[in-house]
Amino acid sequence: HTSQLEYNFRVNFNQGTMFWSFMLLVFASLASISSAFVTAPPPRRTCVLQSSAEDFAITPKQVKVLRKEVTKRKAKKQIPTYSLQPEETRGPFSDNSLSEISQLLEKHELVEVRAISKDQQKTVRQVSEMLTLALEIDSGKNVVVLTVKGFTATLYSPMEGDDKPDKIKLRNSFNEKNKWTPKVKAPRDNRGRIIRED
């Protein structure tokens, strides 16, 4: 009787071990299969906007300042807009359109161009880049796509000269090392209060 119980125990134990070994093998194979379909997250994009000119780029901080300026001007309805004609919605662009957009950029630095790639929203960004390139060739100035929303792109082109009062002020140290120096901090006492000279 004892040997029969021992035999049954061994059989059940072996069967249980085989079962769990099989289950572990199944889980391991499922894990390897699922890992093949799981892709790594895409790398974070640094928001640096650069025109076709190698010596001109907009840093992420400058993009943030410009987008705030766009929001502020939209709220005040001060941002100029231009709508492309139906026959040039995906390019090529007419000389008249390029000239008018260039004039708006020269005066306001920011302009909303509407009706871009109206028949296919997926290509709005691509057509906007084509438009900036055409504007750069036509005007000889740097132009970048600041934002794209729907069929509308906001373009930016900096004014020439720093003495103009309406120019958007951007701190820029691109290709210019050691241009900006830190502000001299006022001396403080042990409690952290500024020492004022009487």
mmCIF file of N, CA and C in Angstrom, residues 77-148:
data_model
loop_
_atom_site.group_PDB
_atom_site.id
_atom_site.type_symbol
_atom_site.label_atom_id
_atom_site.label_comp_id
_atom_site.label_asym_id
_atom_site.label_seq_id
_atom_site.Cartn_x
_atom_site.Cartn_y
_atom_site.Cartn_z
ATOM 1 N N LYS A 77 -5.992 89.825 -33.271
ATOM 2 C CA LYS A 77 -6.290 89.842 -34.703
ATOM 3 C C LYS A 77 -5.321 90.751 -35.462
ATOM 4 N N GLN A 78 -4.038 90.594 -35.123
ATOM 5 C CA GLN A 78 -3.003 91.421 -35.732
ATOM 6 C C GLN A 78 -2.065 90.618 -36.634
ATOM 7 N N ILE A 79 -2.336 89.326 -36.813
ATOM 8 C CA ILE A 79 -1.466 88.522 -37.659
ATOM 9 C C ILE A 79 -2.036 88.502 -39.078
ATOM 10 N N PRO A 80 -1.246 88.871 -40.078
ATOM 11 C CA PRO A 80 -1.767 88.899 -41.457
ATOM 12 C C PRO A 80 -1.953 87.493 -42.020
ATOM 13 N N THR A 81 -2.898 87.354 -42.916
ATOM 14 C CA THR A 81 -3.175 86.054 -43.534
ATOM 15 C C THR A 81 -3.154 86.194 -45.052
ATOM 16 N N TYR A 82 -2.849 85.079 -45.697
ATOM 17 C CA TYR A 82 -2.876 85.042 -47.160
ATOM 18 C C TYR A 82 -3.371 83.662 -47.589
ATOM 19 N N SER A 83 -4.333 83.619 -48.492
ATOM 20 C CA SER A 83 -4.897 82.361 -48.987
ATOM 21 C C SER A 83 -4.389 82.088 -50.396
ATOM 22 N N LEU A 84 -3.867 80.884 -50.582
ATOM 23 C CA LEU A 84 -3.383 80.489 -51.901
ATOM 24 C C LEU A 84 -4.556 80.261 -52.845
ATOM 25 N N GLN A 85 -4.328 80.493 -54.117
ATOM 26 C CA GLN A 85 -5.345 80.238 -55.128
ATOM 27 C C GLN A 85 -5.505 78.723 -55.315
ATOM 28 N N PRO A 86 -6.694 78.263 -55.742
ATOM 29 C CA PRO A 86 -6.925 76.815 -55.895
ATOM 30 C C PRO A 86 -5.928 76.131 -56.826
ATOM 31 N N GLU A 87 -5.475 76.824 -57.864
ATOM 32 C CA GLU A 87 -4.566 76.178 -58.816
ATOM 33 C C GLU A 87 -3.139 76.062 -58.294
ATOM 34 N N GLU A 88 -2.823 76.744 -57.194
ATOM 35 C CA GLU A 88 -1.458 76.674 -56.646
ATOM 36 C C GLU A 88 -1.442 76.125 -55.222
ATOM 37 N N THR A 89 -2.501 75.438 -54.841
ATOM 38 C CA THR A 89 -2.586 74.947 -53.468
ATOM 39 C C THR A 89 -1.496 73.931 -53.135
ATOM 40 N N ARG A 90 -0.984 73.232 -54.161
ATOM 41 C CA ARG A 90 0.114 72.284 -53.940
ATOM 42 C C ARG A 90 1.360 72.672 -54.734
ATOM 43 N N GLY A 91 1.393 73.924 -55.217
ATOM 44 C CA GLY A 91 2.520 74.387 -56.004
ATOM 45 C C GLY A 91 2.356 73.963 -57.459
ATOM 46 N N PRO A 92 3.143 74.567 -58.366
ATOM 47 C CA PRO A 92 4.044 75.696 -58.106
ATOM 48 C C PRO A 92 3.274 76.972 -57.782
ATOM 49 N N PHE A 93 3.982 77.924 -57.166
ATOM 50 C CA PHE A 93 3.346 79.133 -56.668
ATOM 51 C C PHE A 93 3.588 80.295 -57.637
ATOM 52 N N SER A 94 2.586 81.115 -57.782
ATOM 53 C CA SER A 94 2.678 82.230 -58.733
ATOM 54 C C SER A 94 3.590 83.318 -58.187
ATOM 55 N N ASP A 95 4.121 84.106 -59.094
ATOM 56 C CA ASP A 95 4.982 85.227 -58.701
ATOM 57 C C ASP A 95 4.218 86.231 -57.847
ATOM 58 N N ASN A 96 2.931 86.409 -58.153
ATOM 59 C CA ASN A 96 2.111 87.344 -57.391
ATOM 60 C C ASN A 96 1.973 86.891 -55.932
ATOM 61 N N SER A 97 1.718 85.590 -55.735
ATOM 62 C CA SER A 97 1.577 85.064 -54.367
ATOM 63 C C SER A 97 2.884 85.182 -53.600
ATOM 64 N N LEU A 98 3.986 84.816 -54.240
ATOM 65 C CA LEU A 98 5.287 84.901 -53.579
ATOM 66 C C LEU A 98 5.617 86.341 -53.210
ATOM 67 N N SER A 99 5.296 87.259 -54.102
ATOM 68 C CA SER A 99 5.576 88.675 -53.846
ATOM 69 C C SER A 99 4.740 89.203 -52.680
ATOM 70 N N GLU A 100 3.456 88.859 -52.646
ATOM 71 C CA GLU A 100 2.580 89.360 -51.582
ATOM 72 C C GLU A 100 2.959 88.768 -50.230
ATOM 73 N N ILE A 101 3.264 87.470 -50.193
ATOM 74 C CA ILE A 101 3.672 86.847 -48.926
ATOM 75 C C ILE A 101 4.992 87.441 -48.446
ATOM 76 N N SER A 102 5.925 87.671 -49.358
ATOM 77 C CA SER A 102 7.220 88.273 -48.998
ATOM 78 C C SER A 102 7.027 89.666 -48.415
ATOM 79 N N GLN A 103 6.116 90.442 -48.987
ATOM 80 C CA GLN A 103 5.853 91.791 -48.476
ATOM 81 C C GLN A 103 5.263 91.742 -47.071
ATOM 82 N N LEU A 104 4.351 90.784 -46.848
ATOM 83 C CA LEU A 104 3.766 90.634 -45.510
ATOM 84 C C LEU A 104 4.818 90.230 -44.490
ATOM 85 N N LEU A 105 5.705 89.313 -44.885
ATOM 86 C CA LEU A 105 6.773 88.879 -43.978
ATOM 87 C C LEU A 105 7.738 90.023 -43.681
ATOM 88 N N GLU A 106 8.023 90.815 -44.698
ATOM 89 C CA GLU A 106 8.948 91.933 -44.509
ATOM 90 C C GLU A 106 8.385 92.969 -43.544
ATOM 91 N N LYS A 107 7.074 93.114 -43.550
ATOM 92 C CA LYS A 107 6.437 94.120 -42.697
ATOM 93 C C LYS A 107 6.093 93.597 -41.316
ATOM 94 N N HIS A 108 5.684 92.314 -41.237
ATOM 95 C CA HIS A 108 5.174 91.781 -39.958
ATOM 96 C C HIS A 108 6.016 90.641 -39.380
ATOM 97 N N GLU A 109 6.885 90.051 -40.154
ATOM 98 C CA GLU A 109 7.736 88.904 -39.753
ATOM 99 C C GLU A 109 6.967 87.587 -39.647
ATOM 100 N N LEU A 110 5.683 87.659 -39.322
ATOM 101 C CA LEU A 110 4.836 86.472 -39.199
ATOM 102 C C LEU A 110 3.656 86.585 -40.163
ATOM 103 N N VAL A 111 3.315 85.471 -40.799
ATOM 104 C CA VAL A 111 2.156 85.470 -41.691
ATOM 105 C C VAL A 111 1.552 84.067 -41.721
ATOM 106 N N GLU A 112 0.229 84.021 -41.751
ATOM 107 C CA GLU A 112 -0.498 82.757 -41.887
ATOM 108 C C GLU A 112 -0.857 82.542 -43.351
ATOM 109 N N VAL A 113 -0.406 81.426 -43.887
ATOM 110 C CA VAL A 113 -0.744 81.079 -45.267
ATOM 111 C C VAL A 113 -1.786 79.971 -45.223
ATOM 112 N N ARG A 114 -2.916 80.200 -45.846
ATOM 113 C CA ARG A 114 -4.033 79.258 -45.788
ATOM 114 C C ARG A 114 -4.226 78.546 -47.123
ATOM 115 N N ALA A 115 -5.072 77.513 -47.082
ATOM 116 C CA ALA A 115 -5.427 76.719 -48.276
ATOM 117 C C ALA A 115 -4.201 76.031 -48.873
ATOM 118 N N ILE A 116 -3.344 75.492 -47.994
ATOM 119 C CA ILE A 116 -2.164 74.753 -48.458
ATOM 120 C C ILE A 116 -2.537 73.288 -48.625
ATOM 121 N N SER A 117 -2.246 72.726 -49.784
ATOM 122 C CA SER A 117 -2.498 71.307 -50.078
ATOM 123 C C SER A 117 -3.910 70.912 -49.654
ATOM 124 N N LYS A 118 -4.891 71.648 -50.132
ATOM 125 C CA LYS A 118 -6.261 71.508 -49.640
ATOM 126 C C LYS A 118 -6.884 70.152 -49.935
ATOM 127 N N ASP A 119 -6.375 69.451 -50.933
ATOM 128 C CA ASP A 119 -6.962 68.155 -51.278
ATOM 129 C C ASP A 119 -6.310 66.994 -50.542
ATOM 130 N N GLN A 120 -5.205 67.256 -49.828
ATOM 131 C CA GLN A 120 -4.520 66.173 -49.116
ATOM 132 C C GLN A 120 -3.771 66.760 -47.915
ATOM 133 N N GLN A 121 -4.322 66.529 -46.726
ATOM 134 C CA GLN A 121 -3.760 67.151 -45.525
ATOM 135 C C GLN A 121 -2.384 66.575 -45.161
ATOM 136 N N LYS A 122 -2.105 65.341 -45.561
ATOM 137 C CA LYS A 122 -0.831 64.710 -45.195
ATOM 138 C C LYS A 122 0.368 65.439 -45.783
ATOM 139 N N THR A 123 0.165 66.154 -46.867
ATOM 140 C CA THR A 123 1.284 66.815 -47.544
ATOM 141 C C THR A 123 1.376 68.303 -47.225
ATOM 142 N N VAL A 124 0.628 68.775 -46.225
ATOM 143 C CA VAL A 124 0.644 70.206 -45.897
ATOM 144 C C VAL A 124 2.041 70.643 -45.467
ATOM 145 N N ARG A 125 2.686 69.865 -44.605
ATOM 146 C CA ARG A 125 4.035 70.210 -44.145
ATOM 147 C C ARG A 125 5.024 70.257 -45.315
ATOM 148 N N GLN A 126 4.946 69.274 -46.186
ATOM 149 C CA GLN A 126 5.864 69.210 -47.321
ATOM 150 C C GLN A 126 5.664 70.400 -48.266
ATOM 151 N N VAL A 127 4.414 70.723 -48.555
ATOM 152 C CA VAL A 127 4.132 71.853 -49.441
ATOM 153 C C VAL A 127 4.538 73.167 -48.770
ATOM 154 N N SER A 128 4.383 73.249 -47.449
ATOM 155 C CA SER A 128 4.800 74.456 -46.722
ATOM 156 C C SER A 128 6.304 74.656 -46.837
ATOM 157 N N GLU A 129 7.060 73.558 -46.734
ATOM 158 C CA GLU A 129 8.515 73.654 -46.898
ATOM 159 C C GLU A 129 8.868 74.084 -48.325
ATOM 160 N N MET A 130 8.118 73.581 -49.305
ATOM 161 C CA MET A 130 8.339 74.004 -50.693
ATOM 162 C C MET A 130 8.078 75.505 -50.841
ATOM 163 N N LEU A 131 7.047 75.991 -50.148
ATOM 164 C CA LEU A 131 6.710 77.410 -50.221
ATOM 165 C C LEU A 131 7.824 78.269 -49.609
ATOM 166 N N THR A 132 8.357 77.848 -48.458
ATOM 167 C CA THR A 132 9.435 78.632 -47.834
ATOM 168 C C THR A 132 10.672 78.679 -48.741
ATOM 169 N N LEU A 133 10.971 77.565 -49.393
ATOM 170 C CA LEU A 133 12.113 77.544 -50.313
ATOM 171 C C LEU A 133 11.893 78.494 -51.484
ATOM 172 N N ALA A 134 10.672 78.484 -52.027
ATOM 173 C CA ALA A 134 10.346 79.397 -53.139
ATOM 174 C C ALA A 134 10.434 80.853 -52.683
ATOM 175 N N LEU A 135 9.988 81.132 -51.434
ATOM 176 C CA LEU A 135 10.055 82.493 -50.904
ATOM 177 C C LEU A 135 11.503 82.941 -50.703
ATOM 178 N N GLU A 136 12.339 82.020 -50.228
ATOM 179 C CA GLU A 136 13.753 82.355 -50.032
ATOM 180 C C GLU A 136 14.432 82.681 -51.359
ATOM 181 N N ILE A 137 14.108 81.903 -52.380
ATOM 182 C CA ILE A 137 14.685 82.156 -53.701
ATOM 183 C C ILE A 137 14.175 83.484 -54.265
ATOM 184 N N ASP A 138 12.884 83.761 -54.049
ATOM 185 C CA ASP A 138 12.277 84.972 -54.606
ATOM 186 C C ASP A 138 12.742 86.235 -53.888
ATOM 187 N N SER A 139 12.827 86.166 -52.538
ATOM 188 C CA SER A 139 13.139 87.372 -51.762
ATOM 189 C C SER A 139 14.594 87.452 -51.321
ATOM 190 N N GLY A 140 15.281 86.315 -51.306
ATOM 191 C CA GLY A 140 16.656 86.305 -50.834
ATOM 192 C C GLY A 140 16.779 86.397 -49.326
ATOM 193 N N LYS A 141 15.686 86.137 -48.618
ATOM 194 C CA LYS A 141 15.690 86.202 -47.149
ATOM 195 C C LYS A 141 15.382 84.829 -46.557
ATOM 196 N N ASN A 142 15.734 84.654 -45.294
ATOM 197 C CA ASN A 142 15.491 83.391 -44.602
ATOM 198 C C ASN A 142 14.021 83.286 -44.191
ATOM 199 N N VAL A 143 13.415 82.131 -44.474
ATOM 200 C CA VAL A 143 12.013 81.877 -44.125
ATOM 201 C C VAL A 143 11.912 80.465 -43.559
ATOM 202 N N VAL A 144 11.165 80.312 -42.467
ATOM 203 C CA VAL A 144 10.958 78.991 -41.875
ATOM 204 C C VAL A 144 9.476 78.783 -41.589
ATOM 205 N N VAL A 145 9.078 77.508 -41.551
ATOM 206 C CA VAL A 145 7.718 77.138 -41.153
ATOM 207 C C VAL A 145 7.691 77.046 -39.637
ATOM 208 N N LEU A 146 6.896 77.888 -39.015
ATOM 209 C CA LEU A 146 6.840 77.917 -37.557
ATOM 210 C C LEU A 146 5.842 76.906 -37.011
ATOM 211 N N THR A 147 4.630 76.894 -37.546
ATOM 212 C CA THR A 147 3.605 75.941 -37.120
ATOM 213 C C THR A 147 2.779 75.512 -38.328
ATOM 214 N N VAL A 148 2.208 74.322 -38.221
ATOM 215 C CA VAL A 148 1.276 73.811 -39.236
ATOM 216 C C VAL A 148 0.044 73.280 -38.509
#
